[in-house]
Coordinates of C-alpha atoms in Angstrom, one line a residue:
X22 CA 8.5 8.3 10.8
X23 CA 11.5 10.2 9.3
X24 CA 11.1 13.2 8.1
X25 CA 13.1 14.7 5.4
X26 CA 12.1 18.6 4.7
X27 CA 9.1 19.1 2.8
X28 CA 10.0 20.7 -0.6
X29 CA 8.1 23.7 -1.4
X30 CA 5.6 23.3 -4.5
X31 CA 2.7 25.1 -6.1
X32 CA 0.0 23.4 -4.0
X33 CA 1.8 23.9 -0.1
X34 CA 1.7 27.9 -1.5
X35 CA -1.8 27.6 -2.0
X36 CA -3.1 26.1 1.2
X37 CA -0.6 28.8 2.9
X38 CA -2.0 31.8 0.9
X39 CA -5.6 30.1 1.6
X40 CA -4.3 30.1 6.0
X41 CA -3.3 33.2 5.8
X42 CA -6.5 35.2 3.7
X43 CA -8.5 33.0 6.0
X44 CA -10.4 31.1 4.1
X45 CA -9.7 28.2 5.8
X46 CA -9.2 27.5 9.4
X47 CA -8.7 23.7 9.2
X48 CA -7.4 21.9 6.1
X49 CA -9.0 19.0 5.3
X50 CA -7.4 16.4 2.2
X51 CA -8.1 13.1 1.0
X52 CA -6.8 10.0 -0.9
X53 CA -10.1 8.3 -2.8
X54 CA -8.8 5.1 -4.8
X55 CA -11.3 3.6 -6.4
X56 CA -10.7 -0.4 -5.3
X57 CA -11.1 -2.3 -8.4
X58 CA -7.3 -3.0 -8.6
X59 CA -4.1 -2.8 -6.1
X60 CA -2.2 0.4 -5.8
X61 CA 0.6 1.1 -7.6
X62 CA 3.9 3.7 -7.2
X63 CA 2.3 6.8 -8.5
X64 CA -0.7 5.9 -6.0
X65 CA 2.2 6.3 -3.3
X66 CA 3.0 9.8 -4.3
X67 CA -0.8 11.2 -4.4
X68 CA -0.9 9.3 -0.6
X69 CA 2.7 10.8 0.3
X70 CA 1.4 14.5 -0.9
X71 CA -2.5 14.0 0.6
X72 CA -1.0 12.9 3.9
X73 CA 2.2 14.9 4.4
X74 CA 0.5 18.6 3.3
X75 CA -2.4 17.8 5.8
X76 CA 0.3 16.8 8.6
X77 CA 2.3 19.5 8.2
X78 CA -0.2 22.6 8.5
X79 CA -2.2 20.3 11.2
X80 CA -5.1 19.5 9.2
X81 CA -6.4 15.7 8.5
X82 CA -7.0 13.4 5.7
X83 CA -9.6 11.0 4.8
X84 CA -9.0 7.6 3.4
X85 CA -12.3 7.2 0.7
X86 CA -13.2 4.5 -1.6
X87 CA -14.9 5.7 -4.7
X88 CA -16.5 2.7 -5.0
X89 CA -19.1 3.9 -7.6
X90 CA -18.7 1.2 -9.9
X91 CA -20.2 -2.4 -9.0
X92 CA -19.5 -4.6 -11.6
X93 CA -15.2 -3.8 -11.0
X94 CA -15.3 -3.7 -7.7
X95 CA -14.3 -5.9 -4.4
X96 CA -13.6 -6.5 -0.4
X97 CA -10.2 -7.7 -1.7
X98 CA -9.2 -4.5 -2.9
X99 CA -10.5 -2.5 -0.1
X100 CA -8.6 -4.4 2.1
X101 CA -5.1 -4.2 0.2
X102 CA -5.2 -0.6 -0.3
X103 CA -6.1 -0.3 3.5
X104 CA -2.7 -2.0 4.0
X105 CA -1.0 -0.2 1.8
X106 CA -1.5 3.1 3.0
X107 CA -0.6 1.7 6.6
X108 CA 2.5 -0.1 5.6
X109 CA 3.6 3.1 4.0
X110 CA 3.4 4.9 7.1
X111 CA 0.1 6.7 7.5
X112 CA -3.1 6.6 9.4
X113 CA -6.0 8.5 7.9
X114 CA -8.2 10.2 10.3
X115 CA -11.7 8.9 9.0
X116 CA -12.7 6.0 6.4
X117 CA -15.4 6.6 4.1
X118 CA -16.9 5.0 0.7
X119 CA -18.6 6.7 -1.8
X120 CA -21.7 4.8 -1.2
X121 CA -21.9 6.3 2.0
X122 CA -23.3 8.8 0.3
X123 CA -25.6 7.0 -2.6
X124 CA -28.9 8.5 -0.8
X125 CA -27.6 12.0 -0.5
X126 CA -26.7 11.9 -4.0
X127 CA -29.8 11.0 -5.1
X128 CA -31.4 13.8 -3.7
X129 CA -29.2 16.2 -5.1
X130 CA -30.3 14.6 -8.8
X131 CA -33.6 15.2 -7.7
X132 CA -32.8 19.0 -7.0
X133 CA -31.0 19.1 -10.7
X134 CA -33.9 17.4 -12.5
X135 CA -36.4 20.1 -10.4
X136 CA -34.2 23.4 -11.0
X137 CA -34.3 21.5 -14.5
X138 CA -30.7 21.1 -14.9
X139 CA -30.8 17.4 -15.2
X140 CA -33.2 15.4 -17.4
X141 CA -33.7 11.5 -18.3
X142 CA -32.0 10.4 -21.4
X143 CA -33.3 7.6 -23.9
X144 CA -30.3 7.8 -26.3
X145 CA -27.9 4.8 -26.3
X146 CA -24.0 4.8 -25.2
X147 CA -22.9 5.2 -29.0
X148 CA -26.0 7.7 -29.8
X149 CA -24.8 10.0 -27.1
X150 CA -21.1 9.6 -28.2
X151 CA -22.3 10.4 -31.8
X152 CA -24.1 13.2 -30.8
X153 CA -21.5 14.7 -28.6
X154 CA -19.5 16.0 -31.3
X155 CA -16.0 16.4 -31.7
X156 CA -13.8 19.2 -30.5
X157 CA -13.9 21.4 -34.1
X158 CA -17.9 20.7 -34.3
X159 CA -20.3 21.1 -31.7
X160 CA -22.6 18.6 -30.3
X161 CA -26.3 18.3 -31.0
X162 CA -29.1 18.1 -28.1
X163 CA -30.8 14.5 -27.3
X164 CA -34.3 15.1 -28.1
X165 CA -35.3 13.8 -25.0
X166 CA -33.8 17.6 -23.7
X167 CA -36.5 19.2 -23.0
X168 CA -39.1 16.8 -21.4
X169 CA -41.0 18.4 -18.6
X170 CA -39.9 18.2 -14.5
X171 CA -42.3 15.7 -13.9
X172 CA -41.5 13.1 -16.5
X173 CA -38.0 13.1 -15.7
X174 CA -39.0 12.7 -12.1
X175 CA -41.2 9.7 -12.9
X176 CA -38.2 8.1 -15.2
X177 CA -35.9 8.3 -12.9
X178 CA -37.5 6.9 -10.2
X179 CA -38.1 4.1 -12.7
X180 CA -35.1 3.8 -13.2
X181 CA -34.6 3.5 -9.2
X182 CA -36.8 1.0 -8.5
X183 CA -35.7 -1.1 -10.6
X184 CA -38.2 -1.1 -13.6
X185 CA -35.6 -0.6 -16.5
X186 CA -33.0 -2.2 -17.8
X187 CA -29.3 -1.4 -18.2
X188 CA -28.3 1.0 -21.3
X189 CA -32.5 1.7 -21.2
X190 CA -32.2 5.5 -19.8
X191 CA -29.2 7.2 -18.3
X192 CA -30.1 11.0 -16.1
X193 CA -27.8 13.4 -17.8
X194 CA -27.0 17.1 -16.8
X195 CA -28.3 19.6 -18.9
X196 CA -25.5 22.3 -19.6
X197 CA -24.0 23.4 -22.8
X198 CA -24.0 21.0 -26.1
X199 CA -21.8 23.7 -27.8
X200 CA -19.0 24.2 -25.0
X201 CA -15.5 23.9 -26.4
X202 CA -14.9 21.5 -23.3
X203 CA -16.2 18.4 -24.3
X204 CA -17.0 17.3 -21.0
X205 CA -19.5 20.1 -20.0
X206 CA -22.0 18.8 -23.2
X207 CA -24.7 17.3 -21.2
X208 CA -22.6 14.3 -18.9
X209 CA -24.1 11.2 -17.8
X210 CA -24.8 11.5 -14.1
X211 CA -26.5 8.3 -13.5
X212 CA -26.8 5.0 -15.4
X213 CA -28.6 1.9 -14.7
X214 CA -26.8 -1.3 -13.0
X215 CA -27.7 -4.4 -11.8
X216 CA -24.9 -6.1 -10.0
X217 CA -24.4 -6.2 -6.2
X218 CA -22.1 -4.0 -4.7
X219 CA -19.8 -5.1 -2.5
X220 CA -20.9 -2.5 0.1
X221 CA -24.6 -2.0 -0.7
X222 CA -25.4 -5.4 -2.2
X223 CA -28.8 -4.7 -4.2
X224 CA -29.8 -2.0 -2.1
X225 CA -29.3 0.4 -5.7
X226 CA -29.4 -0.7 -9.2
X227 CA -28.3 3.1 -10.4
X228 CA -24.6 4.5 -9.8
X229 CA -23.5 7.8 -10.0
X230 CA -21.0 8.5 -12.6
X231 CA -17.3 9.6 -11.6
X232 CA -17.6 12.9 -12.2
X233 CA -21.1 13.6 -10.6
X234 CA -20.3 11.5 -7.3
X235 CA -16.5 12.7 -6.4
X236 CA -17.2 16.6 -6.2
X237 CA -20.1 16.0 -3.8
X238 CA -18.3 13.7 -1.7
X239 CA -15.7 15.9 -1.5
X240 CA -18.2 18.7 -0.4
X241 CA -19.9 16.0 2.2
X242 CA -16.9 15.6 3.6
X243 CA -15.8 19.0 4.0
X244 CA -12.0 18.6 1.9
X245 CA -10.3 21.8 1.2
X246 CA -8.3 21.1 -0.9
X247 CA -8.7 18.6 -3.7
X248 CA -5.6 17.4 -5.1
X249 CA -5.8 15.0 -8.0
X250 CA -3.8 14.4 -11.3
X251 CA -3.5 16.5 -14.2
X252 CA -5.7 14.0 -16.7
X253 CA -8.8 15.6 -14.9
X254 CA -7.8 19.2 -15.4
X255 CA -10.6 19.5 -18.1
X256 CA -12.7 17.7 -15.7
X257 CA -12.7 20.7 -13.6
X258 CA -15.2 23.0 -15.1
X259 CA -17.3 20.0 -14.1
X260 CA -16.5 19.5 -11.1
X261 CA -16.9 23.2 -10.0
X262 CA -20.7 22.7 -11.8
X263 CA -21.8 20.0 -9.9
X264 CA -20.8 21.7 -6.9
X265 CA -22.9 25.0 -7.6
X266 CA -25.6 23.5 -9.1
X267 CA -26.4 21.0 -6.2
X268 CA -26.4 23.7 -3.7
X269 CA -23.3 22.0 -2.0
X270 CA -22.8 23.6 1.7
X271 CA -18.8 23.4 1.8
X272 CA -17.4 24.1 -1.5
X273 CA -13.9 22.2 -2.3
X274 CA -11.0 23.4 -4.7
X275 CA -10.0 20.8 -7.0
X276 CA -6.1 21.6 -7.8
X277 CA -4.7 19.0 -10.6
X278 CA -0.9 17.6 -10.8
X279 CA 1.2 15.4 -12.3
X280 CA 1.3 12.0 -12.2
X281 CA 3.9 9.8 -12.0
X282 CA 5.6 8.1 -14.8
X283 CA 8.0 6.0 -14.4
X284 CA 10.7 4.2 -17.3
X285 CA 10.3 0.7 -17.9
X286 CA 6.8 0.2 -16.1
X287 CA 3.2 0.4 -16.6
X288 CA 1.2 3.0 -14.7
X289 CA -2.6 1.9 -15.2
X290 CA -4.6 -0.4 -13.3
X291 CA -6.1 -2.0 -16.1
X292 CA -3.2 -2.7 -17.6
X293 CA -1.6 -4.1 -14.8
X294 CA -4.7 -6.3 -14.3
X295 CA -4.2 -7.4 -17.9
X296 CA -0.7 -8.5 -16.6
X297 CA -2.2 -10.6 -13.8
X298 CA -5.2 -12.0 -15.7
X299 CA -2.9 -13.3 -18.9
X300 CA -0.1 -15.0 -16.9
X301 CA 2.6 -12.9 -17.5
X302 CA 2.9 -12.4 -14.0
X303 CA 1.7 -14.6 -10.7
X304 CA 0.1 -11.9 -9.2
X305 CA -0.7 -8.5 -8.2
X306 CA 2.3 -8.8 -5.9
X307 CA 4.7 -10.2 -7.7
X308 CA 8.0 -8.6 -7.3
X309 CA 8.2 -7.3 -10.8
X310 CA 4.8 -5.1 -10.6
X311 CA 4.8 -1.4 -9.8
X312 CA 2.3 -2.2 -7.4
X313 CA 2.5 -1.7 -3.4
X314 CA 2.7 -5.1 -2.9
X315 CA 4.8 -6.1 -5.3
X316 CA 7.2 -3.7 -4.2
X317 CA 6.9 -4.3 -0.9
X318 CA 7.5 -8.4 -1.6
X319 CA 10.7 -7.7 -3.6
X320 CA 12.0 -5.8 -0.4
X321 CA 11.9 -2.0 -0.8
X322 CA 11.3 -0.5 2.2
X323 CA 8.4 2.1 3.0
X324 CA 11.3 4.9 4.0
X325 CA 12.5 4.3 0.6
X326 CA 9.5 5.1 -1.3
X327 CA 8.3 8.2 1.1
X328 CA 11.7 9.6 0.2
X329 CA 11.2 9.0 -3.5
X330 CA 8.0 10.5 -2.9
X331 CA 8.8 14.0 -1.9
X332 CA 12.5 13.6 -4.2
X333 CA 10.2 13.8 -7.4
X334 CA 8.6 16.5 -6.1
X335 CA 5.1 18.1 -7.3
X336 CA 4.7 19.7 -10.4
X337 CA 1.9 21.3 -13.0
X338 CA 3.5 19.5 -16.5
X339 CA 4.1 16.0 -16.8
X340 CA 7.6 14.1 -17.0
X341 CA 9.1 10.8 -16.8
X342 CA 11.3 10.0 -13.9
X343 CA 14.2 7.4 -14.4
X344 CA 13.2 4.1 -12.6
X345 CA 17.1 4.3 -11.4
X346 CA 16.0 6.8 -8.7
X347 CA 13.6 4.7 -7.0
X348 CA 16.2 1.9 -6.6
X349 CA 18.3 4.4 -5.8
X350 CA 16.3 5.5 -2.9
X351 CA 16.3 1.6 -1.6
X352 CA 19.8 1.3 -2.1
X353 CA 20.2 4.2 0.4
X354 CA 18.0 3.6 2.8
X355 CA 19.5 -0.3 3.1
X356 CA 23.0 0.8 3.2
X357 CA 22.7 1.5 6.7
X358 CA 20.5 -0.8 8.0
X359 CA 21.0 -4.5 6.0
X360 CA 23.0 -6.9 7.8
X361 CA 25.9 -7.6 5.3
X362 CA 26.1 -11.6 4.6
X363 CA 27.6 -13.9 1.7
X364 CA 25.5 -16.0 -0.6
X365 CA 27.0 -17.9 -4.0
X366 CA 24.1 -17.8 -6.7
X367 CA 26.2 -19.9 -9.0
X368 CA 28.2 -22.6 -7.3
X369 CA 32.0 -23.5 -8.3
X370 CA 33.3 -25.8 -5.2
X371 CA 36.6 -25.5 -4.4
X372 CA 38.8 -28.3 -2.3
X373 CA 41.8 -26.2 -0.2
X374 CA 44.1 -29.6 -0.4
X375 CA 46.8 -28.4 2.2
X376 CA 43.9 -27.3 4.4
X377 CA 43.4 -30.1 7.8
X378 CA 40.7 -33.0 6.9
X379 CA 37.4 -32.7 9.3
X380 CA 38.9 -29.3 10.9
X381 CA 36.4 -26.2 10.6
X382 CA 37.0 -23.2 12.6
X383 CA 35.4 -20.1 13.1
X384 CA 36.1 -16.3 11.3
X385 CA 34.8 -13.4 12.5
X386 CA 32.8 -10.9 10.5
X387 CA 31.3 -7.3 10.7
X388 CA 27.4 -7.7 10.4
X389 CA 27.2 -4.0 8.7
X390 CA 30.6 -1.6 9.3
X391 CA 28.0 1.0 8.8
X392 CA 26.8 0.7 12.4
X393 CA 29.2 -1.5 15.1
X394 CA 26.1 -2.0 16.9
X395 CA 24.9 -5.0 14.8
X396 CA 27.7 -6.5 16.2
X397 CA 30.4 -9.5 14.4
X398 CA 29.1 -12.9 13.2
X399 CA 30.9 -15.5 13.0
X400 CA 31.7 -17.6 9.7
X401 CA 32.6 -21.5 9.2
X402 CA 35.6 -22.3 7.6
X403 CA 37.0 -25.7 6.3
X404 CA 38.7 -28.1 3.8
X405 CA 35.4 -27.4 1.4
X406 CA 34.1 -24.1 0.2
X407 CA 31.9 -22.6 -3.0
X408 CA 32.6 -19.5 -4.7
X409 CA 31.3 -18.1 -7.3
X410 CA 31.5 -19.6 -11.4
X411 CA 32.2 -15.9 -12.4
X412 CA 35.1 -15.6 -10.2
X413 CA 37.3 -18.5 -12.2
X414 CA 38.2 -18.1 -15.6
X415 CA 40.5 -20.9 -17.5
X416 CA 41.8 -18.7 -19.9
X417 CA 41.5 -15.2 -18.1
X418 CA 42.0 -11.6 -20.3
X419 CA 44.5 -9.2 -19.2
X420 CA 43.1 -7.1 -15.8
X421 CA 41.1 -10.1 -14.3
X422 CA 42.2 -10.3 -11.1
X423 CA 39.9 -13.1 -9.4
X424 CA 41.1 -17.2 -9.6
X425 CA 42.5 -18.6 -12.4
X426 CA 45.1 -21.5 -12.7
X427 CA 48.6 -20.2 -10.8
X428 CA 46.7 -16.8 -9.4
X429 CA 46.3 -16.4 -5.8
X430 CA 43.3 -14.5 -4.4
X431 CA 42.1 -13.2 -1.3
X432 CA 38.8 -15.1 0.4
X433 CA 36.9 -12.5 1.8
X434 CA 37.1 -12.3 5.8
X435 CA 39.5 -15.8 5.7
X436 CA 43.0 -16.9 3.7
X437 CA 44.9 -16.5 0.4
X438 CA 44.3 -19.0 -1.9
X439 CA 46.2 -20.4 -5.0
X440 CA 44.7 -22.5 -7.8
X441 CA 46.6 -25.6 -8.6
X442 CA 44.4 -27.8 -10.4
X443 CA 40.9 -27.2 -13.0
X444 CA 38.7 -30.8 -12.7
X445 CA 36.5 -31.2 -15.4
X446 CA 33.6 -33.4 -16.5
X447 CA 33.2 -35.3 -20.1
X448 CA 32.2 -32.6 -21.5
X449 CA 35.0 -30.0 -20.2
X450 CA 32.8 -28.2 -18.1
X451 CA 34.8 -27.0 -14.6
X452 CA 33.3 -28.6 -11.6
X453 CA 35.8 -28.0 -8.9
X454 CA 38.9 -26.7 -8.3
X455 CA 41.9 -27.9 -6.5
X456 CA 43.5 -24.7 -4.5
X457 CA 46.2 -24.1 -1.3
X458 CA 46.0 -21.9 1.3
X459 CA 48.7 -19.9 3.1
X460 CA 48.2 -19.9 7.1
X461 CA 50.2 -16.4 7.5
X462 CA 47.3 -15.0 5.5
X463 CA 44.4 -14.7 7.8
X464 CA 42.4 -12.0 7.6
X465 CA 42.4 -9.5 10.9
X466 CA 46.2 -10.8 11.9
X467 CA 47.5 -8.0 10.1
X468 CA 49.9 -9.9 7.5
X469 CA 51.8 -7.2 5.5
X470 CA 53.3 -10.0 3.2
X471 CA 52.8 -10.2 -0.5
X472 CA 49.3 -8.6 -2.0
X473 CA 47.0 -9.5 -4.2
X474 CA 44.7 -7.9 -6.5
X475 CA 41.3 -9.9 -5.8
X476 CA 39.0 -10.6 -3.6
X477 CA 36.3 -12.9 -3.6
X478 CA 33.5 -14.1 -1.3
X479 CA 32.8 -17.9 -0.4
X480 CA 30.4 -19.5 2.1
X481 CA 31.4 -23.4 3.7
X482 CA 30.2 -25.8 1.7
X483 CA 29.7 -28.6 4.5
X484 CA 27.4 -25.5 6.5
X485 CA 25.8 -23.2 4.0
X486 CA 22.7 -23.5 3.4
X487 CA 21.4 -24.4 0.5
X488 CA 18.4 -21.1 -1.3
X489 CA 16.8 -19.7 -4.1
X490 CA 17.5 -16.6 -5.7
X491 CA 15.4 -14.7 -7.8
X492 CA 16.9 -12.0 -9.9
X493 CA 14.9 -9.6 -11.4
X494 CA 15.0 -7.5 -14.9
X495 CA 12.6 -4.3 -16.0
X496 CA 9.0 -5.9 -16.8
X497 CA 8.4 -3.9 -19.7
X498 CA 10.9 -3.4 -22.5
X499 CA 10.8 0.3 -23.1
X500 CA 12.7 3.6 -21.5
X501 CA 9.8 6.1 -23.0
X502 CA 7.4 5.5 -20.1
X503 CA 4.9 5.9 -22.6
X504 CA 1.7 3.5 -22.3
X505 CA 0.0 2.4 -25.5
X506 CA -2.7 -0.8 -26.1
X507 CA 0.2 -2.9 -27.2
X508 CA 1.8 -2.8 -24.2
X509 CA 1.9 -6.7 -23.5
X510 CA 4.4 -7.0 -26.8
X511 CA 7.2 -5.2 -24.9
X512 CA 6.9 -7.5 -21.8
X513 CA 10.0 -8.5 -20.9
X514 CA 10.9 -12.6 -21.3
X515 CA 14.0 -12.8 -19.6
X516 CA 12.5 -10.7 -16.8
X517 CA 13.2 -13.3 -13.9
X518 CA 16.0 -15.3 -13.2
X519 CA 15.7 -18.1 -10.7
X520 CA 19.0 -19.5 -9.5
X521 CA 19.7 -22.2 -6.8
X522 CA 22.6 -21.6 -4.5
X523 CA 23.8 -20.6 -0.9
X524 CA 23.9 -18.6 1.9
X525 CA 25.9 -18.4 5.0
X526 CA 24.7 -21.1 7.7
X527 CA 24.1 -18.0 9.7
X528 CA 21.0 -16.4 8.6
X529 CA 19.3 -20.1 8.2
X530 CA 16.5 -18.5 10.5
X531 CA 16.0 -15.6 8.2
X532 CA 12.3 -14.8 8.1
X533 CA 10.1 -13.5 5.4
X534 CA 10.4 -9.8 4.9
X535 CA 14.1 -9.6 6.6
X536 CA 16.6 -7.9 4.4
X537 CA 20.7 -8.3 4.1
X538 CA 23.1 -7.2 1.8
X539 CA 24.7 -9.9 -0.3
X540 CA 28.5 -9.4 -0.5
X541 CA 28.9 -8.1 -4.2
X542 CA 25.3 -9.1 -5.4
X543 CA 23.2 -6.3 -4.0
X544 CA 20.4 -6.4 -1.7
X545 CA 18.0 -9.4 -1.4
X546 CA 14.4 -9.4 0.8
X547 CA 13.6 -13.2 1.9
X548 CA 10.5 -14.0 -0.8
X549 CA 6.7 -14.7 1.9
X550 CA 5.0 -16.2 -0.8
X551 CA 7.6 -18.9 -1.2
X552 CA 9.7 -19.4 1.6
X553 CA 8.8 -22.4 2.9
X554 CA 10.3 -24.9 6.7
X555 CA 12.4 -26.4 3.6
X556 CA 13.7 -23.6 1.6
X557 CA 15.0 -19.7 1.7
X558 CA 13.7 -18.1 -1.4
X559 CA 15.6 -14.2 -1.5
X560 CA 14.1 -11.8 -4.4
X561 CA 17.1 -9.5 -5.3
X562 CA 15.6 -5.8 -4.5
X563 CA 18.0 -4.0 -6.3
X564 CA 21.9 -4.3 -7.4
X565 CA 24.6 -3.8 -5.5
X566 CA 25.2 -0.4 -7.6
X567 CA 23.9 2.1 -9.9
X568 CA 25.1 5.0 -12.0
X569 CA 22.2 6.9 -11.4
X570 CA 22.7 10.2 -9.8
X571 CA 20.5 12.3 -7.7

């Protein structure tokens, strides 16, 4: 794996000044997605931070599904995020779920409801919200408070076996109804359920709540160092609570920064399901999601996003990173390893009339000047070519230097040509043009005759190949990378372009997943949802270039 220097940040001080006090020995992290949706880009930066601190001071990390809630849950989740995390380059030391742990939580409610610090709750979902209070006015206790040790061991063990049903009773935490941190007065540990789990099937009909199961898995597991993002900052009083109070052997540090937000894209798994659900998109891995496998379909490479990873850097206030230097981390990283190739998105065909009928012969080509190892293709030339619509113009401005009628222009890797002659249909739409070429103007026989000002790229018209290119434009209409519930109005229309062309006959073999730059359209990742025996399909990963500066 490459390895660019790890930048210092607040929590790498931490786990140093917690070496060297020795208060740890080992340090122990872990990522713990909870699988009811497919990772996205700012999962990749909690898994490049989890994986890359524990790697560097020797330590592991644990891949764990918080898999607490049933009814959101699925196999199909588990098993993408497992990819995921491999594809980007990591291996996690041990695999755990959350309801691993089901039983041992359990008994730990039992040992709040006996120290009486948890009781059994009658109040519904919106009588405990009303009750709750509001930040300027403290809450007010459920009057169910104060029932005795052994009724709330009775109710929840009703609850348990299955006697109740869902929204009946919920096991709360008894703490503070007047704290000033809203989520200390008296949180729902436990509520009712009945669904199968995908791990447990109906082995439980109650679940944990978020906040009650992640600390103690945490301190199950033995992680040091508890790194999550800043929303749950607040949660953290919490967190530390259900850790003392349940007697908890090892005793984690939750440490809160963060998260990423992006311009132009949508940061939430439910929203992101929203775009699946609804159509907008044909899947969690289409190429315009922010998801892992969306990203990884259109092309970018798992280099690219480490590398954006530790570029953004860790940090205790959140910001909004330009989604300029993501691509431009792609860009980079495929600079010196695509295989340069031609491809003509928008066909103009172009007869060379002084050019020998039925003769095709062959030009040579650098597959990436970057690095002579690739080697040189070889191209097909002959009487027939296409080039692009955008490089002929009837009635050019002043400064365009591509084909126009009496120009001359330079075919990339062949001849000069001259345009003679515009054919056009009934309706005066250009179809072809008639052009000459001059023989003393190969490319590579070192002519130092007249110059010209333009150069364009071509592919043989009797040998390309005939593909599909899909262009793509932001998803969402807006720079602020602020989320809101009316998200799904700013989705972009014009967001994918699909364009029939071709592409040189020599990367007719290309297979899904292989990656080439396209001679002045940027770099293109062959599509392996619908490249078919019959058809190339390329998703354009990103432009050829940006402005974006790092």
């Amino acid at each position: 794996m490459d390895k660019r220097p790890i930048a210092s940040n607040f929590i790498r001080n931490i786990i140093i000044e917690d070496l060297e006090s020795g208060k740890h020995k080992d340090i122990i992290t872990r990522f713990p997605p909870e699988p009811n949706g497919y990772l996205h880009i700012g999962h990749a930066k909690a898994i490049t931070l989890n994986f890359e601190l524990a790697d560097e001071f020797e330590g592991r990390t644990h891949l764990r599904f918080d898999d607490t809630n049933p009814t959101k849950e699925d196999t199909e989740y588990v098993e993408s995020i497992k990819e995921d995390v491999k594809w980007l380059g990591f291996e996690w030391d041990e695999l755990y779920f959350a309801s691993d742990y089901f039983e041992e939580m359990y008994q730990r409610a039992i040992l709040l409801i006996k120290k009486g610090k948890a009781f059994v709750c009658d109040l519904t979902a919106e009588e405990i919200r009303e009750y709750r209070g509001t930040l300027t006015v403290a809450g007010k206790e459920s009057p169910y408070r104060n029932r005795d040790v052994e009724e709330n061991l009775k109710l929840f063990e009703q609850m348990k076996s299955g006697q109740l049903e869902e929204g009946e009773k919920v096991l709360r935490a008894k703490i503070d109804m007047a704290s000033p941190n809203m989520n200390m007065r008296d949180p729902v540990l436990y509520r009712i359920v009945h669904a199968d789990h995908h791990n447990t099937k109906d082995e439980w009909c109650i679940y944990p709540m978020y906040d009650y199961a992640h600390p103690l898995e945490d301190a199950i597991e033995g992680i040091t160092h508890s790194l999550c993002s800043l929303e749950f900052e607040d949660h953290r009083p919490l967190y530390d609570w259900v850790i003392r109070e349940c007697e908890t052997e090892k005793q984690p540090r939750q440490i809160e920064f963060a998260r990423l937000n992006i311009t132009n894209t949508v940061m939430s798994k439910r929203k992101l399901k929203v775009l699946v659900d609804e159509g907008f998109v044909d899947g969690w891995d289409d190429p315009r999601m922010p998801t892992i496998a969306g990203l990884r379909r259109r092309g970018y490479t798992p280099e690219s996003i480490r590398n954006f990873c530790r570029e953004i850097g860790v940090a205790k206030a959140n910001s909004v990173v330009d989604e300029q230097m993501l691509e431009h981390f792609v860009r980079e990283d495929l600079h010196a390893k695509a295989p340069r190739t031609m491809a003509i998105l928008r066909p103009l065909k172009v007869v060379i009339t002084n050019y020998p009928e039925n003769q095709v012969e062959m030009l040579d080509a650098e597959n990436n000047p970057e690095d002579p190892s690739m080697g040189i293709r070889q191209l097909p030339f002959s009487r027939d070519i296409y080039i692009e619509q955008e490089d002929f113009m009837e009635n050019p401005p002043k400064k365009y230097f591509r084909l126009f009628p009496g120009n001359e222009v330079r075919l990339k890797h062949a001849y000069f040509i001259k345009c003679n002659e515009v054919i056009k249909d009934d309706e005066g739409n250009v179809i072809e043009l008639r052009c000459s070429y001059d023989i003393e103007t190969k490319s590579g026989t070192g002519f130092k005759g007249r110059k010209v000002k333009g150069t364009i790229h071509w592919v043989d018209a009797n040998n390309a190949v005939p593909a599909e290119f899909r262009l793509y434009q932001p998803l969402i209409l807006d720079d602020d990378g602020e989320e809101d519930d009316h998200f799904t109005d700013k989705v972009n229309p014009n967001s994918l372009e699909i364009l029939q062309g071709f592409i040189e006959a020599n990367i007719k073999a290309a297979k899904p997943q292989d990656k080439f730059q396209f001679f002045r359209h940027g770099y293109f990742n062959v599509d392996p949802k619908y490249t078919s025996e019959e058809k190339l399909v390329f998703n354009r990963i990103v432009p050829l270039k940006s402005s974006f500066k790092i």
